[in-house]
Every structure is written in structure tokens, then in C-alpha cells.
mmCIF file of C-alpha atoms in Angstrom:
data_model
loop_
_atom_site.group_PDB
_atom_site.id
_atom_site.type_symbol
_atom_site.label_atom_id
_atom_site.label_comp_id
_atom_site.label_asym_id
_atom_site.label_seq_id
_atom_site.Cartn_x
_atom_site.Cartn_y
_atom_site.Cartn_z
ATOM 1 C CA UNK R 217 109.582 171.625 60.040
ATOM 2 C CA UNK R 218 108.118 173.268 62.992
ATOM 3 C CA UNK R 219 104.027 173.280 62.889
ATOM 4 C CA UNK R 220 101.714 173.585 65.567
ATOM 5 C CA UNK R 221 104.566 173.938 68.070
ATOM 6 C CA UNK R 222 106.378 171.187 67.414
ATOM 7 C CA UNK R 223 110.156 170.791 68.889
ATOM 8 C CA UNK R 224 112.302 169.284 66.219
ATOM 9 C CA UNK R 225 115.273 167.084 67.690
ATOM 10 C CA UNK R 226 118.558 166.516 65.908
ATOM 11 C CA UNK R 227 119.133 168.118 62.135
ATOM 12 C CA UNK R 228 117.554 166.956 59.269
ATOM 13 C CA UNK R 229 120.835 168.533 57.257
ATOM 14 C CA UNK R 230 118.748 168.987 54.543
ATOM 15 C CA UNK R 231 117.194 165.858 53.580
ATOM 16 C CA UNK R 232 114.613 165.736 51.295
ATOM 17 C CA UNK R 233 111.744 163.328 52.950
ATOM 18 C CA UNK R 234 109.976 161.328 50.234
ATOM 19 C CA UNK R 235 105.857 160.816 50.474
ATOM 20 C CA UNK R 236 104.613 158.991 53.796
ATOM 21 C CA UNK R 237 102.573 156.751 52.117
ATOM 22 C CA UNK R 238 99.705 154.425 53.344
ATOM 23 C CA UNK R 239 99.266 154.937 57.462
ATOM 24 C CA UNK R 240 98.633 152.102 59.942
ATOM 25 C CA UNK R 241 97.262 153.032 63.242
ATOM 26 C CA UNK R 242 98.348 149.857 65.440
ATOM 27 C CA UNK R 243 95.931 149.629 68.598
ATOM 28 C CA UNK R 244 97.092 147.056 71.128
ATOM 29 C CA UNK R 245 94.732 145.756 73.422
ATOM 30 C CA UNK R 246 93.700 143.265 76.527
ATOM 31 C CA UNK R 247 90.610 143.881 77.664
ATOM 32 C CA UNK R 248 89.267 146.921 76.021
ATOM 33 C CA UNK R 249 85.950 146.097 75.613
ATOM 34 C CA UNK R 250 84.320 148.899 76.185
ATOM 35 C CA UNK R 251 86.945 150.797 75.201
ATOM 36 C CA UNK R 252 87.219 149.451 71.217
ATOM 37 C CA UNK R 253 84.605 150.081 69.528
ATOM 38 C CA UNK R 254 84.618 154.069 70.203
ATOM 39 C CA UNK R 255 88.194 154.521 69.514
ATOM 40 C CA UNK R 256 87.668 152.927 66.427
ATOM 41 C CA UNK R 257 85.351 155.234 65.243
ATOM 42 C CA UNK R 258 87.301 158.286 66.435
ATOM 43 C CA UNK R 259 90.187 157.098 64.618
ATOM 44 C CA UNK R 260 88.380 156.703 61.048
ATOM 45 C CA UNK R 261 86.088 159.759 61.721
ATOM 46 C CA UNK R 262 89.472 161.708 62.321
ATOM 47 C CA UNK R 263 91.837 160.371 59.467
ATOM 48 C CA UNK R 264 89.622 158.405 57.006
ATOM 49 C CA UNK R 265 92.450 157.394 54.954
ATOM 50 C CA UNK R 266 94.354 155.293 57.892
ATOM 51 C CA UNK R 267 93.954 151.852 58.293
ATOM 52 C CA UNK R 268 93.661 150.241 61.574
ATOM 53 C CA UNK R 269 95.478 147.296 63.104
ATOM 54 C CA UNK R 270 94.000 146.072 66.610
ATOM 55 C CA UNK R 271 96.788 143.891 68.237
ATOM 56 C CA UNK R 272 95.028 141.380 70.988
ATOM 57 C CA UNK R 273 96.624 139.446 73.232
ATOM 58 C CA UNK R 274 93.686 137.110 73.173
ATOM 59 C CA UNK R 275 91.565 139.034 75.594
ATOM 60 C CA UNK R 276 89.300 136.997 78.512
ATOM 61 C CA UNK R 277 86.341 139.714 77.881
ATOM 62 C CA UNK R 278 86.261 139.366 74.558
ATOM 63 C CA UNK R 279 87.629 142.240 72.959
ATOM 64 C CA UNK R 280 88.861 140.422 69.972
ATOM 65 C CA UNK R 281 86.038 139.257 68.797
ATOM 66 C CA UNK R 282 84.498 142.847 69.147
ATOM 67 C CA UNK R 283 87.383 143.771 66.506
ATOM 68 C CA UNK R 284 86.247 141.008 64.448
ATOM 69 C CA UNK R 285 82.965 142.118 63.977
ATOM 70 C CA UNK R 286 84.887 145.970 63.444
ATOM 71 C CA UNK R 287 86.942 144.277 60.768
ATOM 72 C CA UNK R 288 83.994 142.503 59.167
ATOM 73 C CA UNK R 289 82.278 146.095 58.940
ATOM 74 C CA UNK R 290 85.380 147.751 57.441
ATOM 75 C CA UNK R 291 88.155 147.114 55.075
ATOM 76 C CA UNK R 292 90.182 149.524 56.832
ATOM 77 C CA UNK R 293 90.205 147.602 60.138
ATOM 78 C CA UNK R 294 92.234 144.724 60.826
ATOM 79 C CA UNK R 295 93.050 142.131 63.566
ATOM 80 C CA UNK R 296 95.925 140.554 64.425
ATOM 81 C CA UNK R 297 95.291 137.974 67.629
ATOM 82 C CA UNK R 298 97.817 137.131 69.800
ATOM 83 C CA UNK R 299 98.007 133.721 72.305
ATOM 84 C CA UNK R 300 98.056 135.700 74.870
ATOM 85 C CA UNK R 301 99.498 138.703 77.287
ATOM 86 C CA UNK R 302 103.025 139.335 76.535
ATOM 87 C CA UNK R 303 102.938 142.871 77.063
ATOM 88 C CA UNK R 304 102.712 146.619 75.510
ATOM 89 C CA UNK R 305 106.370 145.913 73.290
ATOM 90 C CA UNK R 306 105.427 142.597 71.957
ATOM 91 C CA UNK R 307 102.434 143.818 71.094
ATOM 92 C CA UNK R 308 104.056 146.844 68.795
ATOM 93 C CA UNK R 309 106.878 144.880 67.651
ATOM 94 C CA UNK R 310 104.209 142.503 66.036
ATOM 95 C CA UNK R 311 102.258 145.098 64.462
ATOM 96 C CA UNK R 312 105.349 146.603 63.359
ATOM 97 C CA UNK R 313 106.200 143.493 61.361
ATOM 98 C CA UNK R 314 102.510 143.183 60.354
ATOM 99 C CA UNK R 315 102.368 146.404 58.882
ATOM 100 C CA UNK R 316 105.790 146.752 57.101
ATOM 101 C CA UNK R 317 105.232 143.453 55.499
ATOM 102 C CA UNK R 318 101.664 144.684 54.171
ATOM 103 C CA UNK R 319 103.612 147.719 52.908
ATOM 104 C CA UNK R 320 102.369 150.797 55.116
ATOM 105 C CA UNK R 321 104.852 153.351 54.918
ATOM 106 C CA UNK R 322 103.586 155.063 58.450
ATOM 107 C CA UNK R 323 103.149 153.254 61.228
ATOM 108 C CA UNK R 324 101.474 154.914 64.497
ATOM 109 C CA UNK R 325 101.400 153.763 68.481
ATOM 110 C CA UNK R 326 98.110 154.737 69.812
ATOM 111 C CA UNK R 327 96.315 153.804 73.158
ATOM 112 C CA UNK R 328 93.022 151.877 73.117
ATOM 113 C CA UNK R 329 91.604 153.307 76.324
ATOM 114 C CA UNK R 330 91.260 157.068 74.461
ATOM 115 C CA UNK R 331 94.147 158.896 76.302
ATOM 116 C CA UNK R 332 95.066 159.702 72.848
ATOM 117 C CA UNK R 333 93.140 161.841 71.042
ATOM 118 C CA UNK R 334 92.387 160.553 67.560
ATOM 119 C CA UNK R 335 91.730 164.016 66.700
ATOM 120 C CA UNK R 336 94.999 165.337 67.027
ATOM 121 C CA UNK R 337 96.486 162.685 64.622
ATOM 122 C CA UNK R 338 96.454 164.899 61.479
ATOM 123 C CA UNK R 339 98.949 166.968 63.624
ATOM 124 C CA UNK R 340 101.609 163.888 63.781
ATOM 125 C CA UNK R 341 100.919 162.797 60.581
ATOM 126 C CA UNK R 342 102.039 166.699 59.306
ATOM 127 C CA UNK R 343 104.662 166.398 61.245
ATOM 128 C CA UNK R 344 106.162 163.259 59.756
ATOM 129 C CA UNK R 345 105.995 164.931 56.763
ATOM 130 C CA UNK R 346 109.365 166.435 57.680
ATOM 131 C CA UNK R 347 111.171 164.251 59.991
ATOM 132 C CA UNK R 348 112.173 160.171 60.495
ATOM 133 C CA UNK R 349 109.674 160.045 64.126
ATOM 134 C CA UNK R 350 107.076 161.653 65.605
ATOM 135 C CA UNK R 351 106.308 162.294 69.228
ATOM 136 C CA UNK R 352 102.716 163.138 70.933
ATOM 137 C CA UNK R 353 104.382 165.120 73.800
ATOM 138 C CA UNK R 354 102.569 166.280 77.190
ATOM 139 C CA UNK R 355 106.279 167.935 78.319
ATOM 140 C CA UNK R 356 106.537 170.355 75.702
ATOM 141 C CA UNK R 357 104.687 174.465 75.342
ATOM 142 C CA UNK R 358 101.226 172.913 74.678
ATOM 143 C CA UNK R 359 100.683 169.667 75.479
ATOM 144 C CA UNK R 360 99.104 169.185 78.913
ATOM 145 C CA UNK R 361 97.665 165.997 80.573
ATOM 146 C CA UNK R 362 94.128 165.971 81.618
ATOM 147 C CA UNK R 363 92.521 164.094 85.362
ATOM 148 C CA UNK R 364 95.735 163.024 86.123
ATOM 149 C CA UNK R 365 96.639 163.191 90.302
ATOM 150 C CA UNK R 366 99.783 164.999 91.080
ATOM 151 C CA UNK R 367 101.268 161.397 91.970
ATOM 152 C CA UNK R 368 100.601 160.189 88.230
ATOM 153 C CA UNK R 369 102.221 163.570 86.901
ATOM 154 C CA UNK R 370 104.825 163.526 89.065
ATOM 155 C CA UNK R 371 106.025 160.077 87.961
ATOM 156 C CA UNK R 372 105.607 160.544 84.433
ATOM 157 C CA UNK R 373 107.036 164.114 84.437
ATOM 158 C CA UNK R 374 109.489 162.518 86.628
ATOM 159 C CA UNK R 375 110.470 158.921 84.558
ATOM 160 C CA UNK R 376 111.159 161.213 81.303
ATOM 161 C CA UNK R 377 113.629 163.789 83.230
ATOM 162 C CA UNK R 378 115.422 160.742 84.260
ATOM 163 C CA UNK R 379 115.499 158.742 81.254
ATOM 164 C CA UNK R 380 116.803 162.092 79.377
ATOM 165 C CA UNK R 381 119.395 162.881 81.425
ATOM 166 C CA UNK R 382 120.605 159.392 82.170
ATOM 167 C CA UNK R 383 120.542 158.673 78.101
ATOM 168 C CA UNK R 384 121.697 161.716 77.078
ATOM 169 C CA UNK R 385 118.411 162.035 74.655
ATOM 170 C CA UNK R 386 117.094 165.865 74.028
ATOM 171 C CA UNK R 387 113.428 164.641 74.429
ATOM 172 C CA UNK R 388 111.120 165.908 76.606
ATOM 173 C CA UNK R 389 108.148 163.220 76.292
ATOM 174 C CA UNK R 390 110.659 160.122 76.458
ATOM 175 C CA UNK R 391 107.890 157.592 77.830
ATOM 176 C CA UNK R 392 104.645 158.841 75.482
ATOM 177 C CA UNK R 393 103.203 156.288 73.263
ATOM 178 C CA UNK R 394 101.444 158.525 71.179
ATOM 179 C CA UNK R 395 104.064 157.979 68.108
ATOM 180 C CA UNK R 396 104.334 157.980 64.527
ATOM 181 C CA UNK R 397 106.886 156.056 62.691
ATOM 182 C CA UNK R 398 108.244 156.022 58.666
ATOM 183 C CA UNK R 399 108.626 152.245 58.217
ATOM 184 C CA UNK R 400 112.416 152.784 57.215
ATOM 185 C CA UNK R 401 112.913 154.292 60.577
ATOM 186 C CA UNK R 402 111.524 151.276 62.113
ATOM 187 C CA UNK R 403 113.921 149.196 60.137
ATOM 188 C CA UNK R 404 116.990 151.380 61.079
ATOM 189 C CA UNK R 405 115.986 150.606 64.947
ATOM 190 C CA UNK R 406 117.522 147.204 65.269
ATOM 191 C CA UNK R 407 114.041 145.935 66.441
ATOM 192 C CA UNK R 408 115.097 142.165 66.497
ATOM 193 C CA UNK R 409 117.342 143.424 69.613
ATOM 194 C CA UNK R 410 114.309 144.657 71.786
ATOM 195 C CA UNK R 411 113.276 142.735 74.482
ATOM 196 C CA UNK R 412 111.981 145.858 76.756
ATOM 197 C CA UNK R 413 108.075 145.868 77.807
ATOM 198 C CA UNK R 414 105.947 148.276 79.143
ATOM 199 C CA UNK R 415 106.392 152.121 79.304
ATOM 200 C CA UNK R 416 110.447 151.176 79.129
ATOM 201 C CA UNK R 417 109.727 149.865 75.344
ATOM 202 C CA UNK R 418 108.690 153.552 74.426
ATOM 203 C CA UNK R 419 112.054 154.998 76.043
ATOM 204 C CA UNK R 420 114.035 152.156 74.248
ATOM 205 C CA UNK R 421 113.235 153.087 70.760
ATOM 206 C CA UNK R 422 113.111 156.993 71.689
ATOM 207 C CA UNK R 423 116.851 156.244 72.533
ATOM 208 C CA UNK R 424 117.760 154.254 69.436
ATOM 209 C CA UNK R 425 115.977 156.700 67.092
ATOM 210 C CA UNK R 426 118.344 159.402 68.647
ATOM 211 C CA UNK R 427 121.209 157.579 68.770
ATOM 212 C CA UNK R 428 120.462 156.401 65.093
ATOM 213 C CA UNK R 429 121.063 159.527 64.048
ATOM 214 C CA UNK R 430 116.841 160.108 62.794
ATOM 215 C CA UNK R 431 115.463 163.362 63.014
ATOM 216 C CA UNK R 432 112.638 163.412 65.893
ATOM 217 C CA UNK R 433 110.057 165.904 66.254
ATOM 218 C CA UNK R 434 108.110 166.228 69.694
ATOM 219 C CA UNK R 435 104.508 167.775 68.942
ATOM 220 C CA UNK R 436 102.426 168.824 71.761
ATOM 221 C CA UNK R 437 99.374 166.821 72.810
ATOM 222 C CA UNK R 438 96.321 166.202 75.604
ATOM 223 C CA UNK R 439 96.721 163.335 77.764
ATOM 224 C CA UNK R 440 93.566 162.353 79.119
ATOM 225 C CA UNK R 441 93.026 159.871 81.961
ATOM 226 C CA UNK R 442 90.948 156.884 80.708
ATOM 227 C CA UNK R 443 87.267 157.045 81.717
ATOM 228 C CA UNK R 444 86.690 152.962 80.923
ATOM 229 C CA UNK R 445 88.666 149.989 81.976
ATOM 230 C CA UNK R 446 91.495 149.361 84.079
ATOM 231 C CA UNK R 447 94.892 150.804 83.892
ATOM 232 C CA UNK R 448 98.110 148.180 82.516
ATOM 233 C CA UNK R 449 100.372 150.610 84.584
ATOM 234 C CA UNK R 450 101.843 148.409 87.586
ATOM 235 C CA UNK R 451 104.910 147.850 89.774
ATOM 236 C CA UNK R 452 106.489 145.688 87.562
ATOM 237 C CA UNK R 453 106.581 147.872 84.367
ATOM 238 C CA UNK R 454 108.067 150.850 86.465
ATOM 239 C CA UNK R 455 110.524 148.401 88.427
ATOM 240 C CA UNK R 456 111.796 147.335 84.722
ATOM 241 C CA UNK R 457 111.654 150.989 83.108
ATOM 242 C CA UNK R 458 113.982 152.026 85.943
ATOM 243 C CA UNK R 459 116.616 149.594 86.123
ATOM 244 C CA UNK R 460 116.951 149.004 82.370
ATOM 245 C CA UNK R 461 117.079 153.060 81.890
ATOM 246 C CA UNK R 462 119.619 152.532 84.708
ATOM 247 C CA UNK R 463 121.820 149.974 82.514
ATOM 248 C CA UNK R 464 121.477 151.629 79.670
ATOM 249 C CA UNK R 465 122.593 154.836 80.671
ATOM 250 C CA UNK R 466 125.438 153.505 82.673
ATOM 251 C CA UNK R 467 126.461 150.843 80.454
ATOM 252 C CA UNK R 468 126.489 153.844 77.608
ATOM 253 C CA UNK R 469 128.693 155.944 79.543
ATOM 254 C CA UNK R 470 131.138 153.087 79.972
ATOM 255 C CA UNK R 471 131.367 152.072 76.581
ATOM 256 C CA UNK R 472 132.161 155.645 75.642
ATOM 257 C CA UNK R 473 134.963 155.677 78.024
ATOM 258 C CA UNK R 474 135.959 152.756 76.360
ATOM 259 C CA UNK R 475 135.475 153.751 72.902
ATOM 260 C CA UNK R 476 133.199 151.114 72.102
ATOM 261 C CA UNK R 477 129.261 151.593 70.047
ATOM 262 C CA UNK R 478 126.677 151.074 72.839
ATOM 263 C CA UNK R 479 123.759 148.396 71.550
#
């Protein structure tokens, strides 16, 4: 499957996908305030028929309690409250769990601050229709970032060469977030083995899915540069992204010269 310029990773040999099933968009957030409420919207004007999960990590400016009163307002929303900031993976990895116990058979990564566009969900969601994972790429014919500097760019741009050719992955978007999931792909990931935060957490499961042997689809997307709020990106997260891309990629070329399955 190859709509709306999508680059298809790894063969599908055939396999007949079954139905997606019910869609959970899982939202993580710490201090989104201004930022929920909106995105919510987008997100139910764009696909009425997803359900919402906002993940807080118990927010000082109250951004949980804004979900509550989303949640109280709508069926569709939900909130899962956290004891506090334990980063971007934690945050998935719960929502993951919340949503495959609850029986959603899609499970989506999206931003709170609106970098994603809620309006080009439909496009992942057609996507998945033919593969095991999804991809919102900005590094692929179409998909552009938007009031980004050239520093930002260049580091992104610059984080998924490396990753790719370090890991040996055929993606072109490894660090995007914007990412929809078939639950059983999630369960073929070895999630109870992740322990990576941050922008690495995104490359980390890009690398298992590929490794897994799951058929991944990049589709092309606009990035654009939050308007309210501050950004998570720091030091730290791109310290950790590079040295555990760094192990990985080393300590997979070492177990291959020594015949062994990397983790």
C-alpha cells in the first residue's frame, strides 16, 4: 500500500491485514495547559470515531484537571494521571498498556503542543490499513517542517541520518512521534525491555519494529513549531538519544560478528 506518498519499508509478502479496529489517540502531557483543550478538539473534529487518552504526569499548572473536565464532557476522552514526570517513554508505554487492555486495536503517538496535525490523521490511519506501523515523516517527498531554525532542522534531519545508518533501519523519519500502531505490533515489540526516554524512545521501537520483521510505512507530514508552551527538548534527552543509538548500533554489529540475536 502506497497512498498519499507513502514509503513502505520491508515486504508485507502478501499478508492479508485484518480490520484496525477501535483507535486510541494517546496524548502525553506536562504542562499543556493551554495547549489541551484545542488539540482535543482538533483531534475529534478530524477523526470522530477515535477515542482519546491524555497521559499526565501530574502537571503543576493544572493540565489534568483541564482533561478532567474534557473527559467529563465526552465519552471519547479519557485520563490516565500519572505521579509525576517520568518522561515522553513512560508516558507511551503506559498508555500502551492502558489501551491494549481496554481493547483498542490502533494505538497512535501524537504531540499535545499541535506540531501534529490532527488533520492529517485519516492519512495514517489509511495507511495502517496495509502495514504493522505507521510513520508521520518530515524526511520523506512531502512532508516538510514548518518555523523551525536551521539549528532545529539540522539536528533532527541530522539525529535520524545517524540513527539509520548506525542501526541499519531504512527509515527516513527515525525520531518522529507522529505514529500509529496495530496493538499486536505493540505486543511483538518486547515493550517490558524499554527503558529509553525522550526522542531516543521513538528510535528504539522504530528499530525493534524493523528488526521484528513488521512492515513500516513512512507517510509524509507538516511539522509545525509549537506556538504555546515550552519545549521538553533538552540536553539530557539528546545526550541519551546519542549514546544509546551509539550502543545499540555498535553492540548490534558485534553480536552479528558473533552470531548472536541483538536485544
Amino acid at each position: 500500500m502506497n497512498d498519499g506518498g507513502a514509503v513502505p519499508h520491508g515486504e508485507d509478502r502478501g499478508r492479508r491485514y485484518g480490520p484496525l479496529g477501535r483507535a486510541l489517540v494517546i496524548i502525553p502531557t506536562y504542562n499543556e495547559a493551554e495547549n489541551i483543550k484545542p488539540i482535543v478538539a482538533r483531534v475529534r473534529a478530524a477523526v470522530p470515531a477515535v477515542d482519546i487518552l491524555v497521559a499526565d504526569d501530574n502537571s503543576p499548572d493544572g493540565t489534568g484537571k483541564i482533561a478532567d473536565e474534557l473527559a467529563a464532557q465526552d465519552e471519547q476522552v479519557h485520563v490516565l494521571h500519572r505521579k509525576g514526570k517520568e518522561g515522553l517513554g513512560a508516558a507511551y508505554l503506559a498508555g500502551f498498556a492502558w489501551g491494549i487492555e481496554h481493547g483498542y486495536g490502533v494505538l497512535v503517538e501524537m504531540d499535545a503542543d499541535g506540531s501534529h496535525q490532527p488533520e492529517e490523521l485519516p492519512r495514517l490511519l489509511t495507511a495502517l490499513k496495509g502495514a504493522d506501523l505507521v510513520l508521520g515523516s518530515r524526511w520523506v517527498p512531502g512532508g516538510r517542517v514548518v518555523n523551525w531554525p536551521k539549528s532545529r532542522e539540522f539536528l533532527s534531519r541530522g539525529g535520524s541520518t545517524y540513527s539509520r545508518l548506525l542501526l541499519g533501519v531504512p527509515i527516513r523519519d527515525v525520531t518522529g512521534g507522529f505514529r500509529a500502531f496495530r496493538a499486536e505490533t505493540l505486543q511483538g515489540l518486547g515493550l517490558t525491555e524499554v527503558a529509553s526516554q525522550g526522542y531516543c524512545f521513538q528510535v528504539d521501537l522504530a528499530r525493534r519494529a524493523v528488526a521484528a520483521g513488521f512492515h513500516v510505512v513512512e507517510v509524509p507530514i507538516t511539522f509545525v513549531e509549537r506556538e504555546l508552551g515550552d519545549s521538553k527538548m533538552s540536553r539530557d534527552i539528546v545526550v541519551e538519544a546519542l549514546w544509546r543509538v551509539t550502543a545499540w548500533g555498535v553492540g548490534g554489529r558485534a553480536n552479528r560478528l558473533l552470531g548472536r540475536k541483538s536485544p
